[in-house]
CSV table of C-alpha atoms and ligand atoms in Angstrom, one decimal:
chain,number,residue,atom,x,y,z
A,1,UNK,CA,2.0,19.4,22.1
A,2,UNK,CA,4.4,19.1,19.6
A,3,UNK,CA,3.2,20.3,16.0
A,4,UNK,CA,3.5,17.3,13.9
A,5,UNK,CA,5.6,17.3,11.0
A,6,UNK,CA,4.2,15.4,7.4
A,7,UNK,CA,5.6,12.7,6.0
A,8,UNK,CA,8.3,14.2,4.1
A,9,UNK,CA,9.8,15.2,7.1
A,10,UNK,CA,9.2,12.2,9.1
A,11,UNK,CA,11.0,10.4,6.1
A,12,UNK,CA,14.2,13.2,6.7
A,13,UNK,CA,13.8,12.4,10.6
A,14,UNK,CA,14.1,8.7,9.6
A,15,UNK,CA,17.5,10.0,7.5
A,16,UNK,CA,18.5,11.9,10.4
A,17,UNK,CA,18.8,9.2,12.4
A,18,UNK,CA,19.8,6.2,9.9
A,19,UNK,CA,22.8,8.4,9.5
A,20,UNK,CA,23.3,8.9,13.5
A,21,UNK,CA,23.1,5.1,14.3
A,22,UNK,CA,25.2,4.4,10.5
A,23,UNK,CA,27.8,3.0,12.8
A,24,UNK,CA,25.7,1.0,14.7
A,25,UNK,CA,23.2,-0.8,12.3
A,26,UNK,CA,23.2,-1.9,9.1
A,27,UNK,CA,19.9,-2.1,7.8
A,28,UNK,CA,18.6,-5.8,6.5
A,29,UNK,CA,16.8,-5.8,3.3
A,30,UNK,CA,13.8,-8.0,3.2
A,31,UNK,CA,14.2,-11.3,2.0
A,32,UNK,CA,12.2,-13.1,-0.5
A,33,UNK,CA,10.9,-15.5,1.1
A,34,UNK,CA,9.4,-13.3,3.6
A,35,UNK,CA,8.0,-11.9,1.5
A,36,UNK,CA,6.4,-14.5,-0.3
A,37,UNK,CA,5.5,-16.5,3.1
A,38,UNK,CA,1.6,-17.3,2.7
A,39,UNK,CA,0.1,-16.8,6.3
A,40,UNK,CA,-1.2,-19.9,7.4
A,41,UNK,CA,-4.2,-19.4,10.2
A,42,UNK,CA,-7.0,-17.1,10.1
A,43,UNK,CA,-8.5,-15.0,12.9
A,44,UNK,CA,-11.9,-16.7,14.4
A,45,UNK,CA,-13.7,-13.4,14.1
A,46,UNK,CA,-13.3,-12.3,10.6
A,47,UNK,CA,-13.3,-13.6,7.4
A,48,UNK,CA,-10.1,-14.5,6.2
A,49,UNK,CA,-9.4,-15.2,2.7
A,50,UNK,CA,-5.5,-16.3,1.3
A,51,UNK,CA,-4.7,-14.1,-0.8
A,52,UNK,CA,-4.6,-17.2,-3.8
A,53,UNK,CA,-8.4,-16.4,-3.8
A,54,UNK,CA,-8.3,-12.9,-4.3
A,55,UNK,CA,-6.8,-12.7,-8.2
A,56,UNK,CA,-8.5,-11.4,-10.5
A,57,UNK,CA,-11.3,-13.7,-12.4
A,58,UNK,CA,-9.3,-15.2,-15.0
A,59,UNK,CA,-9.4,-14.3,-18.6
A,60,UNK,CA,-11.3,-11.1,-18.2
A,61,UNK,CA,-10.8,-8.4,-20.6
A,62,UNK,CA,-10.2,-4.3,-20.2
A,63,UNK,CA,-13.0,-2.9,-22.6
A,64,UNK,CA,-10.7,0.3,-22.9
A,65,UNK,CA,-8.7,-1.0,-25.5
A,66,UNK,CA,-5.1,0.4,-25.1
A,67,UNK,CA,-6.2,2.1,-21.9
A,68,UNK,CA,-5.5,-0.6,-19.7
A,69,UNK,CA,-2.4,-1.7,-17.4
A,70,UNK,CA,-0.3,-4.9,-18.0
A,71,UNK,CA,-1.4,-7.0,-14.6
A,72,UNK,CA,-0.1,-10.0,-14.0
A,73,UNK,CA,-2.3,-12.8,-11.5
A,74,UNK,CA,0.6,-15.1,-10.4
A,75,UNK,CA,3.9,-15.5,-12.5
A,76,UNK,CA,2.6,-18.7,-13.9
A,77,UNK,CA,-0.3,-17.0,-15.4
A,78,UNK,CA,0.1,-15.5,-18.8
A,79,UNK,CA,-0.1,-11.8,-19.0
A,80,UNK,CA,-3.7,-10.4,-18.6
A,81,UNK,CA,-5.7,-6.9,-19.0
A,82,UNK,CA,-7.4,-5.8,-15.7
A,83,UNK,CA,-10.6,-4.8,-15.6
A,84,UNK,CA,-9.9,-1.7,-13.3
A,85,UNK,CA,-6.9,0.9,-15.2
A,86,UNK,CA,-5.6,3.9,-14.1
A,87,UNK,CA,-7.7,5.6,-16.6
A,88,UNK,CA,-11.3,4.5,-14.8
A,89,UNK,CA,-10.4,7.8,-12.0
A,90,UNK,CA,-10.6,11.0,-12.2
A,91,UNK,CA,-7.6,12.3,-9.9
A,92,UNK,CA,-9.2,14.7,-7.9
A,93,UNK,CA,-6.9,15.7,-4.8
A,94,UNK,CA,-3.1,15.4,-3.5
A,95,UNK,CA,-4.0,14.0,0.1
A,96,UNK,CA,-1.0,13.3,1.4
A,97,UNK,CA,2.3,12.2,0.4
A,98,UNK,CA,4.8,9.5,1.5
A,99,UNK,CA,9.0,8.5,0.8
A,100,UNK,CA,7.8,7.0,-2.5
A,101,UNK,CA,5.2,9.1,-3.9
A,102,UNK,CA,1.2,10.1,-3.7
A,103,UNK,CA,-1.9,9.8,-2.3
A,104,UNK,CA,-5.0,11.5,-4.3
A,105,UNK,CA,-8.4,11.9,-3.9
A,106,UNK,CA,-10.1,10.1,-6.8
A,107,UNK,CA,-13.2,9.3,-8.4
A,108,UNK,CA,-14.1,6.5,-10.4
A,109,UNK,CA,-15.5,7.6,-13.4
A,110,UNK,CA,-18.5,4.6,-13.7
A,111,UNK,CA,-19.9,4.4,-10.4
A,112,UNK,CA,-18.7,8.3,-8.7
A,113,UNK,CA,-17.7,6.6,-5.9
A,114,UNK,CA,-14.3,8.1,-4.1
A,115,UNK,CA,-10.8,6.2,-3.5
A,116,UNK,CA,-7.8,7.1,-2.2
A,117,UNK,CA,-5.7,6.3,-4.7
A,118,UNK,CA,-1.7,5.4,-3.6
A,119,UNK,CA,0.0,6.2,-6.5
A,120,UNK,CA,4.3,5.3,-6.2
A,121,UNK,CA,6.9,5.8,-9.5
A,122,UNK,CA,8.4,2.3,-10.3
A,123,UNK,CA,11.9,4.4,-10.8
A,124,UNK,CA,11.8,5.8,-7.5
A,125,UNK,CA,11.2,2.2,-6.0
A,126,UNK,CA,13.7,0.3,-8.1
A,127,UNK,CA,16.3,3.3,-7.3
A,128,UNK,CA,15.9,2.8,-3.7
A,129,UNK,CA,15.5,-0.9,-3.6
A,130,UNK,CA,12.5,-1.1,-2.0
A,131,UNK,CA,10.5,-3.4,-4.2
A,132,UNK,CA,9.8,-5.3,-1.2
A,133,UNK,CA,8.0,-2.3,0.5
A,134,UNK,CA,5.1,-2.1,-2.0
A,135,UNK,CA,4.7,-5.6,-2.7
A,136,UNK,CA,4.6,-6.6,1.2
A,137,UNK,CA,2.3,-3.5,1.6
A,138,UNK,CA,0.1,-5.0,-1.6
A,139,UNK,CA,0.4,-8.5,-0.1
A,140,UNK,CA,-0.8,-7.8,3.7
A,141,UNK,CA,-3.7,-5.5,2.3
A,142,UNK,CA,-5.1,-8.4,0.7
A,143,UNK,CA,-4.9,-10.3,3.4
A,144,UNK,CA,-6.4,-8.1,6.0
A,145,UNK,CA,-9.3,-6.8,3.6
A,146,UNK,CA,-12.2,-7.8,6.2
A,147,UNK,CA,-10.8,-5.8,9.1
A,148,UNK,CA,-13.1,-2.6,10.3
A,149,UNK,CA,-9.9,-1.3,11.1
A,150,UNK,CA,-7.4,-1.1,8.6
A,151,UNK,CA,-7.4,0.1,5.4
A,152,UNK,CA,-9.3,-1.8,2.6
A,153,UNK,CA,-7.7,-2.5,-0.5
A,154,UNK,CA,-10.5,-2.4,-3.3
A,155,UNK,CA,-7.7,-3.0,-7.0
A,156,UNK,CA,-4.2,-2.2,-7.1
A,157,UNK,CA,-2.5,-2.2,-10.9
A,158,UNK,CA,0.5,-0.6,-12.7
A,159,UNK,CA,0.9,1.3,-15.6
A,160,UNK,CA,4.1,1.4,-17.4
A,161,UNK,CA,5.6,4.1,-14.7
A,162,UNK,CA,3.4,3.4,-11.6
A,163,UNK,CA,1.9,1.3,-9.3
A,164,UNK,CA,-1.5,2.0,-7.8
A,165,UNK,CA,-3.3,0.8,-4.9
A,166,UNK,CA,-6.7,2.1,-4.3
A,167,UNK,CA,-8.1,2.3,-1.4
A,168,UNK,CA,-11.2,3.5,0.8
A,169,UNK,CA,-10.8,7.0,1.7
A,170,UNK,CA,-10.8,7.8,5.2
A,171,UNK,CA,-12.3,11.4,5.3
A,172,UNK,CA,-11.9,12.1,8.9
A,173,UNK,CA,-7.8,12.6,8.4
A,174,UNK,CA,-5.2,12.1,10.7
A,175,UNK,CA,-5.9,10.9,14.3
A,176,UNK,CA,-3.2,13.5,15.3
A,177,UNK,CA,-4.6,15.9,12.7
A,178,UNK,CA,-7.5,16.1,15.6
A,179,UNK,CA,-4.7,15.6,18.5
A,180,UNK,CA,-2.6,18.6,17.9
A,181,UNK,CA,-5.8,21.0,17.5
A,182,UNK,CA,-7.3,20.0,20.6
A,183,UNK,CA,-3.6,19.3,22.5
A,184,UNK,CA,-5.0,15.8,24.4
A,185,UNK,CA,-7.6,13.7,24.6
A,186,UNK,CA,-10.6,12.6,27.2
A,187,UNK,CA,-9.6,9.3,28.7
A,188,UNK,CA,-12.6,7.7,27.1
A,189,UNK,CA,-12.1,9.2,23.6
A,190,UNK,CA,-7.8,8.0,24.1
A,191,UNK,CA,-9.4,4.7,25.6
A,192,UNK,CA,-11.7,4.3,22.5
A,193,UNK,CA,-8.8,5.3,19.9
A,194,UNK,CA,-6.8,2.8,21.7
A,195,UNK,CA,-8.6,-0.3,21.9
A,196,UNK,CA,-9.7,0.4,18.1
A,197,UNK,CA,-6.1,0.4,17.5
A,198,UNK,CA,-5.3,-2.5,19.7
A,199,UNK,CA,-7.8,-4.9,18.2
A,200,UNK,CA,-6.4,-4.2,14.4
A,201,UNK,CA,-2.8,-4.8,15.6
A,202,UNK,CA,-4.0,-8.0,17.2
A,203,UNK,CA,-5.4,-9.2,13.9
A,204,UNK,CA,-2.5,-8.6,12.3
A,205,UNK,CA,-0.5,-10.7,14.7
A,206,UNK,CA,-2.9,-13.6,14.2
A,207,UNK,CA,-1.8,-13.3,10.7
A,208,UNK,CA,1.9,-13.5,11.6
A,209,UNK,CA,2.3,-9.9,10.5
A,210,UNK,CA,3.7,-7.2,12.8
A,211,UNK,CA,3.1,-3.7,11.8
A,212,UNK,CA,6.2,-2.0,13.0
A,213,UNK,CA,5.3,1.1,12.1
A,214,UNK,CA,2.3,2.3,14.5
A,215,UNK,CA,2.7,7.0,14.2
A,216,UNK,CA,0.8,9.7,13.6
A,217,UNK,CA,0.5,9.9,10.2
A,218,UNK,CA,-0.6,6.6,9.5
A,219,UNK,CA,-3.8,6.7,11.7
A,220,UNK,CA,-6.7,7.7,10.2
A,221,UNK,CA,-10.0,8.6,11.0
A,222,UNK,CA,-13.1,7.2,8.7
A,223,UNK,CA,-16.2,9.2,8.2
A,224,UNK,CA,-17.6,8.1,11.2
A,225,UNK,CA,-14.9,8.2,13.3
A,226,UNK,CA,-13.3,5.1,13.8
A,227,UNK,CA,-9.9,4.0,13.4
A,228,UNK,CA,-8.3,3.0,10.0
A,229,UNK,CA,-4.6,2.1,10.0
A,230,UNK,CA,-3.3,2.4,7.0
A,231,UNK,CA,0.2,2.0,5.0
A,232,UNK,CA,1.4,-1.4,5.4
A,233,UNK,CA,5.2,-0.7,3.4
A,234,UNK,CA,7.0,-1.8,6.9
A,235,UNK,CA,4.9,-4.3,8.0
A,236,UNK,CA,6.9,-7.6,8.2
A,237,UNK,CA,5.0,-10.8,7.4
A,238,UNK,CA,5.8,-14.2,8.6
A,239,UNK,CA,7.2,-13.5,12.1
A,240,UNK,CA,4.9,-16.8,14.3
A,241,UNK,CA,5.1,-16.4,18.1
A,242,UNK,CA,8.0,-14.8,19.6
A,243,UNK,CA,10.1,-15.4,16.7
A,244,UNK,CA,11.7,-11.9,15.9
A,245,UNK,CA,13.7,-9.9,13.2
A,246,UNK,CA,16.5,-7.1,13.0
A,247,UNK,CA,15.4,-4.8,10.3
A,248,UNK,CA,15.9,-1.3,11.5
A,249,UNK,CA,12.9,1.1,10.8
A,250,UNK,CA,9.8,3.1,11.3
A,251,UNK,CA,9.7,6.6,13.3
A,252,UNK,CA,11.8,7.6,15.9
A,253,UNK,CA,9.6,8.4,18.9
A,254,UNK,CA,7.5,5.6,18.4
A,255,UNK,CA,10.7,3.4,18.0
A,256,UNK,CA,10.7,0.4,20.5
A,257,UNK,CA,14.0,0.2,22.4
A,258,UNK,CA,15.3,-3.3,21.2
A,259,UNK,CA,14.4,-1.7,17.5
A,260,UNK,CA,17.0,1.2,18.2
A,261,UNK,CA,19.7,-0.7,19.2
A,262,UNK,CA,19.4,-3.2,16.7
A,263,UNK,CA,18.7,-6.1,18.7
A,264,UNK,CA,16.0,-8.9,17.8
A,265,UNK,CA,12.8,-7.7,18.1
A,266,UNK,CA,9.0,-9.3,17.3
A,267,UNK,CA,5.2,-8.4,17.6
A,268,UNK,CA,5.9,-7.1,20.8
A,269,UNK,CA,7.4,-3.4,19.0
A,270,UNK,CA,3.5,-2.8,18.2
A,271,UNK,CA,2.7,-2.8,21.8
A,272,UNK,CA,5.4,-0.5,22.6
A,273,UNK,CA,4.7,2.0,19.3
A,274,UNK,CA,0.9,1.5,21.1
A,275,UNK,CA,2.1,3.0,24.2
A,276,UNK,CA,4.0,5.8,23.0
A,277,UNK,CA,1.0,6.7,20.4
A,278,UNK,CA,-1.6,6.5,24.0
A,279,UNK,CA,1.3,8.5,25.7
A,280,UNK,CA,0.6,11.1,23.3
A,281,UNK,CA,-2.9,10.8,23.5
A,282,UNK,CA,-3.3,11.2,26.9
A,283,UNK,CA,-0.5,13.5,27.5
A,284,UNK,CA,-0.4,15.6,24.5
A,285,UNK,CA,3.3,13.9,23.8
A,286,UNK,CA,5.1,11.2,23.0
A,287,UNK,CA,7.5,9.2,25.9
A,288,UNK,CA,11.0,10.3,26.1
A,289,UNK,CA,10.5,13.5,24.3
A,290,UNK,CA,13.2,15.7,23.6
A,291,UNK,CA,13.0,18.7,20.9
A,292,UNK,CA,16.5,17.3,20.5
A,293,UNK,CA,16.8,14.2,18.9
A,294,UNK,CA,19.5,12.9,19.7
A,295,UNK,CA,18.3,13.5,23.3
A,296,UNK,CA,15.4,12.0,22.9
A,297,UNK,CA,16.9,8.3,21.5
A,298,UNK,CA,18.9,8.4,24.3
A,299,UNK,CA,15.9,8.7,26.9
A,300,UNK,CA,14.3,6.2,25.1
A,301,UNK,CA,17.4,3.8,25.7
A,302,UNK,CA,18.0,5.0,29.3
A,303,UNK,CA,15.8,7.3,31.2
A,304,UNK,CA,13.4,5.9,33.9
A,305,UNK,CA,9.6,6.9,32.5
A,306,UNK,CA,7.9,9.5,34.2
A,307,UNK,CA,4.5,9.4,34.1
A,308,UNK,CA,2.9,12.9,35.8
A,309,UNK,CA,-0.4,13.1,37.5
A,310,UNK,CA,-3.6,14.1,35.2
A,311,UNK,CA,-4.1,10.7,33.8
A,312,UNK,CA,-5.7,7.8,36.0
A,313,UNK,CA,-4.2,5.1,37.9
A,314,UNK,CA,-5.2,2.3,35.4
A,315,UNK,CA,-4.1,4.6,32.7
A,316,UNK,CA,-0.8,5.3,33.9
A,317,UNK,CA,-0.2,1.1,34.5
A,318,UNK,CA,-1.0,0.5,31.1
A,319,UNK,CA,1.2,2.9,29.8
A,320,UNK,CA,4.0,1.7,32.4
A,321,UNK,CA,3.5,-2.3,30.9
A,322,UNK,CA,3.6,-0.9,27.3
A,323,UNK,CA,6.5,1.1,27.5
A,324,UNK,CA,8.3,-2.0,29.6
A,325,UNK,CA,11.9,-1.8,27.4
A,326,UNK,CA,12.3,-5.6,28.1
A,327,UNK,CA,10.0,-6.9,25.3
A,328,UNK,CA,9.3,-10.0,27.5
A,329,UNK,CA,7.8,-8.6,30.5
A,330,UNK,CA,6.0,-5.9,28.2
A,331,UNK,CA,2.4,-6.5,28.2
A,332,UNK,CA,1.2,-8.7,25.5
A,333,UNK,CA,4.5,-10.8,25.4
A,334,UNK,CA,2.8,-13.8,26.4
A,335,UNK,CA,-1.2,-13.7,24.7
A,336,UNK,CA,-0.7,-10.5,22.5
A,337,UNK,CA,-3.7,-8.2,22.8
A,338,UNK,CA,-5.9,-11.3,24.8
A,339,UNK,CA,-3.6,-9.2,27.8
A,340,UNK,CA,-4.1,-5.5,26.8
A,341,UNK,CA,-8.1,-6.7,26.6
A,342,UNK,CA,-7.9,-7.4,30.5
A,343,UNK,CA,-6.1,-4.6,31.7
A,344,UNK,CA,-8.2,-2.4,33.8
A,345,UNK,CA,-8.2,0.3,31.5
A,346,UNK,CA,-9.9,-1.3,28.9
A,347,UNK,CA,-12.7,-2.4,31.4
A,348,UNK,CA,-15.2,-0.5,30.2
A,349,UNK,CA,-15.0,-1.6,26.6
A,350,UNK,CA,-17.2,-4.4,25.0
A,351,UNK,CA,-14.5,-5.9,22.6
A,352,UNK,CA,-17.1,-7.8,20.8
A,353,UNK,CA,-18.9,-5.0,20.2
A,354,UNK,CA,-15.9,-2.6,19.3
A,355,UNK,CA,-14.9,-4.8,16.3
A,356,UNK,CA,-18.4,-4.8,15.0
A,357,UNK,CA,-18.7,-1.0,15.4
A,358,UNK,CA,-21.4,-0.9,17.2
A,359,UNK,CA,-19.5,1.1,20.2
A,360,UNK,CA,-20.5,4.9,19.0
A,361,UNK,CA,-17.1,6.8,18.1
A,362,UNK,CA,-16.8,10.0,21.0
A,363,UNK,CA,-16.0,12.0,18.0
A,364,UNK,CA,-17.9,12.4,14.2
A,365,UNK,CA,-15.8,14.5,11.9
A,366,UNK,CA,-17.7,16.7,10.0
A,367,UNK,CA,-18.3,16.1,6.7
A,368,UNK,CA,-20.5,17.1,4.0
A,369,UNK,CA,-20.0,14.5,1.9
A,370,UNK,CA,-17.5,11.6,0.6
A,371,UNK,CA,-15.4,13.9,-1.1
A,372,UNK,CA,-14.7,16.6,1.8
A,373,UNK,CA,-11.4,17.5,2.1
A,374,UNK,CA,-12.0,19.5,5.1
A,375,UNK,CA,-9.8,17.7,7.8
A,376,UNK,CA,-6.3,17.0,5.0
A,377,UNK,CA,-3.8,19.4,5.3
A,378,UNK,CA,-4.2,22.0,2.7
A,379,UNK,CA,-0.3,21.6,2.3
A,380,UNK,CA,-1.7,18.4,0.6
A,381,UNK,CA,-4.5,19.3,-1.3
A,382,UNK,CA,-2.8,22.7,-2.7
A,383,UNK,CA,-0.2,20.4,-4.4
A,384,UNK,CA,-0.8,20.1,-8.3
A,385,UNK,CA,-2.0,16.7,-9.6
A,386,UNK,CA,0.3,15.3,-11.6
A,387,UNK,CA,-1.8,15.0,-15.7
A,388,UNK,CA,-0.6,12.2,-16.5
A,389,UNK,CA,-2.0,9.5,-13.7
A,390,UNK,CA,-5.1,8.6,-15.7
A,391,UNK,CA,-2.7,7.8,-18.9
A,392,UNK,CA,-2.0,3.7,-19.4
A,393,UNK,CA,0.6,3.1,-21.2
A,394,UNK,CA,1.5,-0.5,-21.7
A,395,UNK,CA,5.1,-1.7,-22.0
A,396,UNK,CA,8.2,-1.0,-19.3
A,397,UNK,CA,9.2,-2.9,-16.5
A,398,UNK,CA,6.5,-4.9,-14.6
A,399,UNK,CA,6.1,-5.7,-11.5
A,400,UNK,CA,4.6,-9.6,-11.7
A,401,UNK,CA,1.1,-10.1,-9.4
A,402,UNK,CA,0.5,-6.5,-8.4
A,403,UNK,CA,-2.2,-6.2,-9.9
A,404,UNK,CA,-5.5,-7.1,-8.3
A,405,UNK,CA,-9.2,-6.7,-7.9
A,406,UNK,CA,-11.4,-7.2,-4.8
A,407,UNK,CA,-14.3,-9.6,-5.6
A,408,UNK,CA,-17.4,-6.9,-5.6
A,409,UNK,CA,-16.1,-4.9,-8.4
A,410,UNK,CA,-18.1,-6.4,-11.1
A,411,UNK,CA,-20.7,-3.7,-9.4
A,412,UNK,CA,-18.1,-1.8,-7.6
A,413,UNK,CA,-21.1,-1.3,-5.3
A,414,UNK,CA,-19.8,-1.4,-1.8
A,415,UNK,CA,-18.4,1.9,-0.4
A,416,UNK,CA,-17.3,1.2,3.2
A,417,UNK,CA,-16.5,4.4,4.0
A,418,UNK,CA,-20.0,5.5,5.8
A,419,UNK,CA,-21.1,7.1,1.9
B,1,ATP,P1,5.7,6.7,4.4
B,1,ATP,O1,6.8,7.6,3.9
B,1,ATP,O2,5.2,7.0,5.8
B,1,ATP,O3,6.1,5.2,4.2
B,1,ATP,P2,3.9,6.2,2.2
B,1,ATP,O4,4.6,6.7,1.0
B,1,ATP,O5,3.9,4.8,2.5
B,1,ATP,O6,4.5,7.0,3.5
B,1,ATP,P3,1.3,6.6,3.2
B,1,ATP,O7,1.8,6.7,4.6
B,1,ATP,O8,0.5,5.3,2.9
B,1,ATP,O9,2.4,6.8,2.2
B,1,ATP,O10,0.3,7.8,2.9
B,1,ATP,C1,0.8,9.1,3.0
B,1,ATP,C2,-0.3,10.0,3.6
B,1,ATP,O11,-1.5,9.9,2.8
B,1,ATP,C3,-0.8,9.5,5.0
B,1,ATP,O12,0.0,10.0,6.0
B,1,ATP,C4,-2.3,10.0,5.0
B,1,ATP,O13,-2.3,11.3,5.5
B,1,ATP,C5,-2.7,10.0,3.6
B,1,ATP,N1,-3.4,8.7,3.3
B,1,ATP,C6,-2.9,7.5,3.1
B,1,ATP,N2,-3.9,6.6,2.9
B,1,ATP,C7,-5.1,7.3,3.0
B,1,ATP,C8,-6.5,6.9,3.0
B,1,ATP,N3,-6.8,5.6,2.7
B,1,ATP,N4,-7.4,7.9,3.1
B,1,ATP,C9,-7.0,9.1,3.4
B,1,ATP,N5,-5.8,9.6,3.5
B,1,ATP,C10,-4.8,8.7,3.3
C-alpha cells in the first residue's frame, strides 16, 4: 500500500509531470462556451433541476447590513444581497486543502448545523487563470444537487477576496483515508464502494458531464458510510456521446492512457480512473505502479496488466475491461454504466436499491456527532483558520452568478449528512 500523499502534493505530482510531458502537450484552457453549455436531458431517476431555477428568490435582502457579499443571479440581473454571507459561519476546522485554497469545518451560526465550507482567494484564481475551474465546479454542483452520491451544494457567494461554496460535510473522510489503514478491501466492501461510485459517474454522464478526475482524495465517506464524490474543478461539461476533448489533467495514476498522450478522450476516462481507483481497492494499489514516476507513466502507456491471484475471477474481468487502453472496447464505451451494471461482478447488487441507500454500507465510521473530526488528517485540522473568513467586505472584483442558494434555506432545515 502506498501511503497517500494530500492534496498539496498531488497538486506538485500534477507539476511534476506537466513539466515531464511540457514537450508533449500543451494544455487547452476551457472555453466559454463550455462552460456556459446548459445540459439539456435529465436522468429518469432523480430530480433534475437546470440550474435557471436554482437562483436565488429575487429581490431578497441580507438583514446584516454591510455584512453581506455582492452576489450576482445572472448578468442581466442587477446586483443583489444574498441572504446567506460569509459572516452567518463560524469557521471551525481546516479539513483539507486543495491548489486553490481551503476547506473548513463550519457552523452556521442560526441553525448549528455543520458545512464544509470551500473557501478559494479570487487572486490566486485570476493569477492562475483558472476562473473556469470554480465556476464549472459551481455550475455542475447545481446541477447534480439530488444525487445520494456527490456532494451537495447548499449556497455558494463571494466576498470581496473569496469565493465560498458550502457544502454538506462528509464526516467519514477519505475513502483511502480508510484504505491505507486497513491496506485492501473485502470484495464486497470494494464491490459496494464501487458500484456507489459507478452510479454517480453515470449520472454525471447523463448530464453530459465527465468527471475526469476520479482519486483518492476526492472520495469521501458520509456519516453513514456511503460514497460522496466531491470537487467538481475538472469536471468538463457538455461532452454528448462519444464526443471527446484534449484538456490534459487530473492525477497521474488514475490518468487514462489516451489522457496522457494527449489524444482525444470522452466519458470513457471515468471508467478507466474507476478501474484504477477498484485496482487499488482490491489490491491495495493502483495499476502500473511504480515508486518512480516516470516509470510508472510509461507502464501505463506500455506494459501488459498484470492482474495476480487473490482477487476473483469476475473481479479480475472487470478490472481487465476498465483498464482496456483503447477507450472503445473499454467497458462502458457503448451504454456507459448500463454495461458496468451487467458485469458479473456487480451481480449481487440491487442498483435500484443502491441509489436509494437502502443497501446497508459494510462499513459505519465512527462518529460522535456532526462535528467529529475524528477520520480528517490532523495535518488538516492542526492548520490555523485564517480570522478573517467570516469578514464581508463589499467592493473588488466579482465574479458574476456565483452566488447561489439552494431552495430550503428559508429554514435551512435539511441536513443530509445522517445529523
Ligand atoms: P484539488 O487541488 O484536488 O483540485 P481543491 O482545491 O479543488 O483540490 P477539494 O479537492 O475540493 O479542493 O478539497 C480538498 C480536500 O478537502 C479534499 O481532498 C477532502 O479531504 C476535503 N473535503 C472537500 N470537500 C469536503 C466535504 N464536503 N466534506 C469533508 N471534507 C471535504
Amino acid at each position: 500500500m502506498v501511503k497517500k500523499a494530500k492534496s498539496p502534493v498531488t497538486y506538485a505530482k500534477m507539476k511534476g509531470i506537466v513539466s515531464y510531458f511540457a514537450a508533449l502537450i500543451k494544455e487547452k484552457k476551457f472555453g466559454s462556451t463550455d462552460l456556459l453549455q446548459k445540459c439539456g436531458n435529465s436522468h429518469p431517476f432523480y430530480r433534475h433541476v437546470d440550474s435557471e431555477c436554482f437562483r436565488r428568490p429575487e429581490g431578497s435582502v441580507c438583514d446584516k447590513a454591510g455584512a453581506a457579499a455582492l452576489c450576482f443571479t445572472t448578468s442581466a440581473e442587477e446586483q443583489q444581497r444574498s441572504l446567506v454571507s460569509a459572516a452567518d459561519f463560524d469557521y471551525l476546522k481546516v479539513i483539507g486543502t486543495g491548489s486553490f485554497g481551503k476547506v473548513l469545518l463550519a457552523r452556521h451560526k442560526q441553525n448549528d448545523k455543520y458545512y464544509a465550507v470551500k473557501v478559494v482567494k479570487k487572486h490566486i484564481i485570476l493569477k492562475k487563470k483558472v476562473e473556469g475551474h470554480i465556476i464549472c465546479e459551481r455550475n455542475v454542483l447545481l446541477k447534480t444537487v439530488n444525487h445520494p452520491f456527490l456532494v451537495r451544494l447548499h449556497f455558494s457567494f463571494q466576498t470581496r477576496d473569496r469565493l465560498y461554496l458550502v457544502l454538506d460535510y462528509a464526516g467519514g473522510g477519505e475513502l483511502f483515508y480508510h484504505l491505507q489503514r486497513e491496506s485492501v478491501f473485502t470484495e464486497p466492501r470494494a464491490r459496494f464502494y464501487a458500484a456507489e461510485m459507478a452510479s454517480a459517474l453515470g449520472y454525471l454522464h447523463s448530464l453530459h458531464i465527465v468527471y475526469r478526475d476520479l482519486k483518492p482524495e476526492n472520495i469521501l465517506l458520509d456519516s453513514a458510510g456511503h460514497v460522496v464524490l466531491t470537487d467538481f474543478g475538472l469536471c468538463k461539461e457538455g461532452i454528448v456521446g462519444r464526443a471527446t476533448t484534449k484538456t490534459f489533467c487530473g492525477t497521474p495514476e488514475y490518468l487514462a492512457p489516451e489522457v496522457l498522450q494527449q489524444s482525444e478522450y470522452d466519458r470513457t476516462v471515468d471508467w478507466w480512473g474507476l478501474g484504477a481507483v477498484l485496482h487499488e481497492m482490491l489490491y491495495g494499489l493502483p495499476p502500473f505502479y511504480s515508486a518512480d514516476r516516470m516509470v510508472m507513466l510509461r507502464n501505463i502507456m506500455f506494459q501488459p496488466l498484470v492482474l495476480k491471484a487473490g482477487v476473483s475471477k469476475a473481479g479480475r474481468d472487470l478490472l481487465k475491461r476498465l483498464l482496456n487502453r483503447d477507450r472503445a472496447k473499454r467497458l462502458g464505451a457503448k451504454h456507459d454504466v448500463a454495461e458496468l451494471q451487467h458485469h458479473s461482478f456487480f451481480s449481487s447488487i440491487q442498483w435500484d436499491e443502491l441509489v436509494t441507500k437502502k443497501i446497508t454500507p459494510p462499513f459505519v465510521p465512527s462518529l460522535s456527532g456532526p462535528d467529529d473530526l475524528t477520520n480528517v488528517d490532523p495535518a488538516f485540522t492542526n492548520l490555523p483558520v485564517p480570522q478573517s473568513l467570516g469578514m464581508c467586505e463589499e467592493d473588488g472584483i466579482t465574479f458574476p452568478g456565483f452566488s447561489y442558494m439552494s431552495q430550503n434555506v428559508p429554514s435551512l432545515s435539511t441536513q443530509t449528512n445522517g445529523y
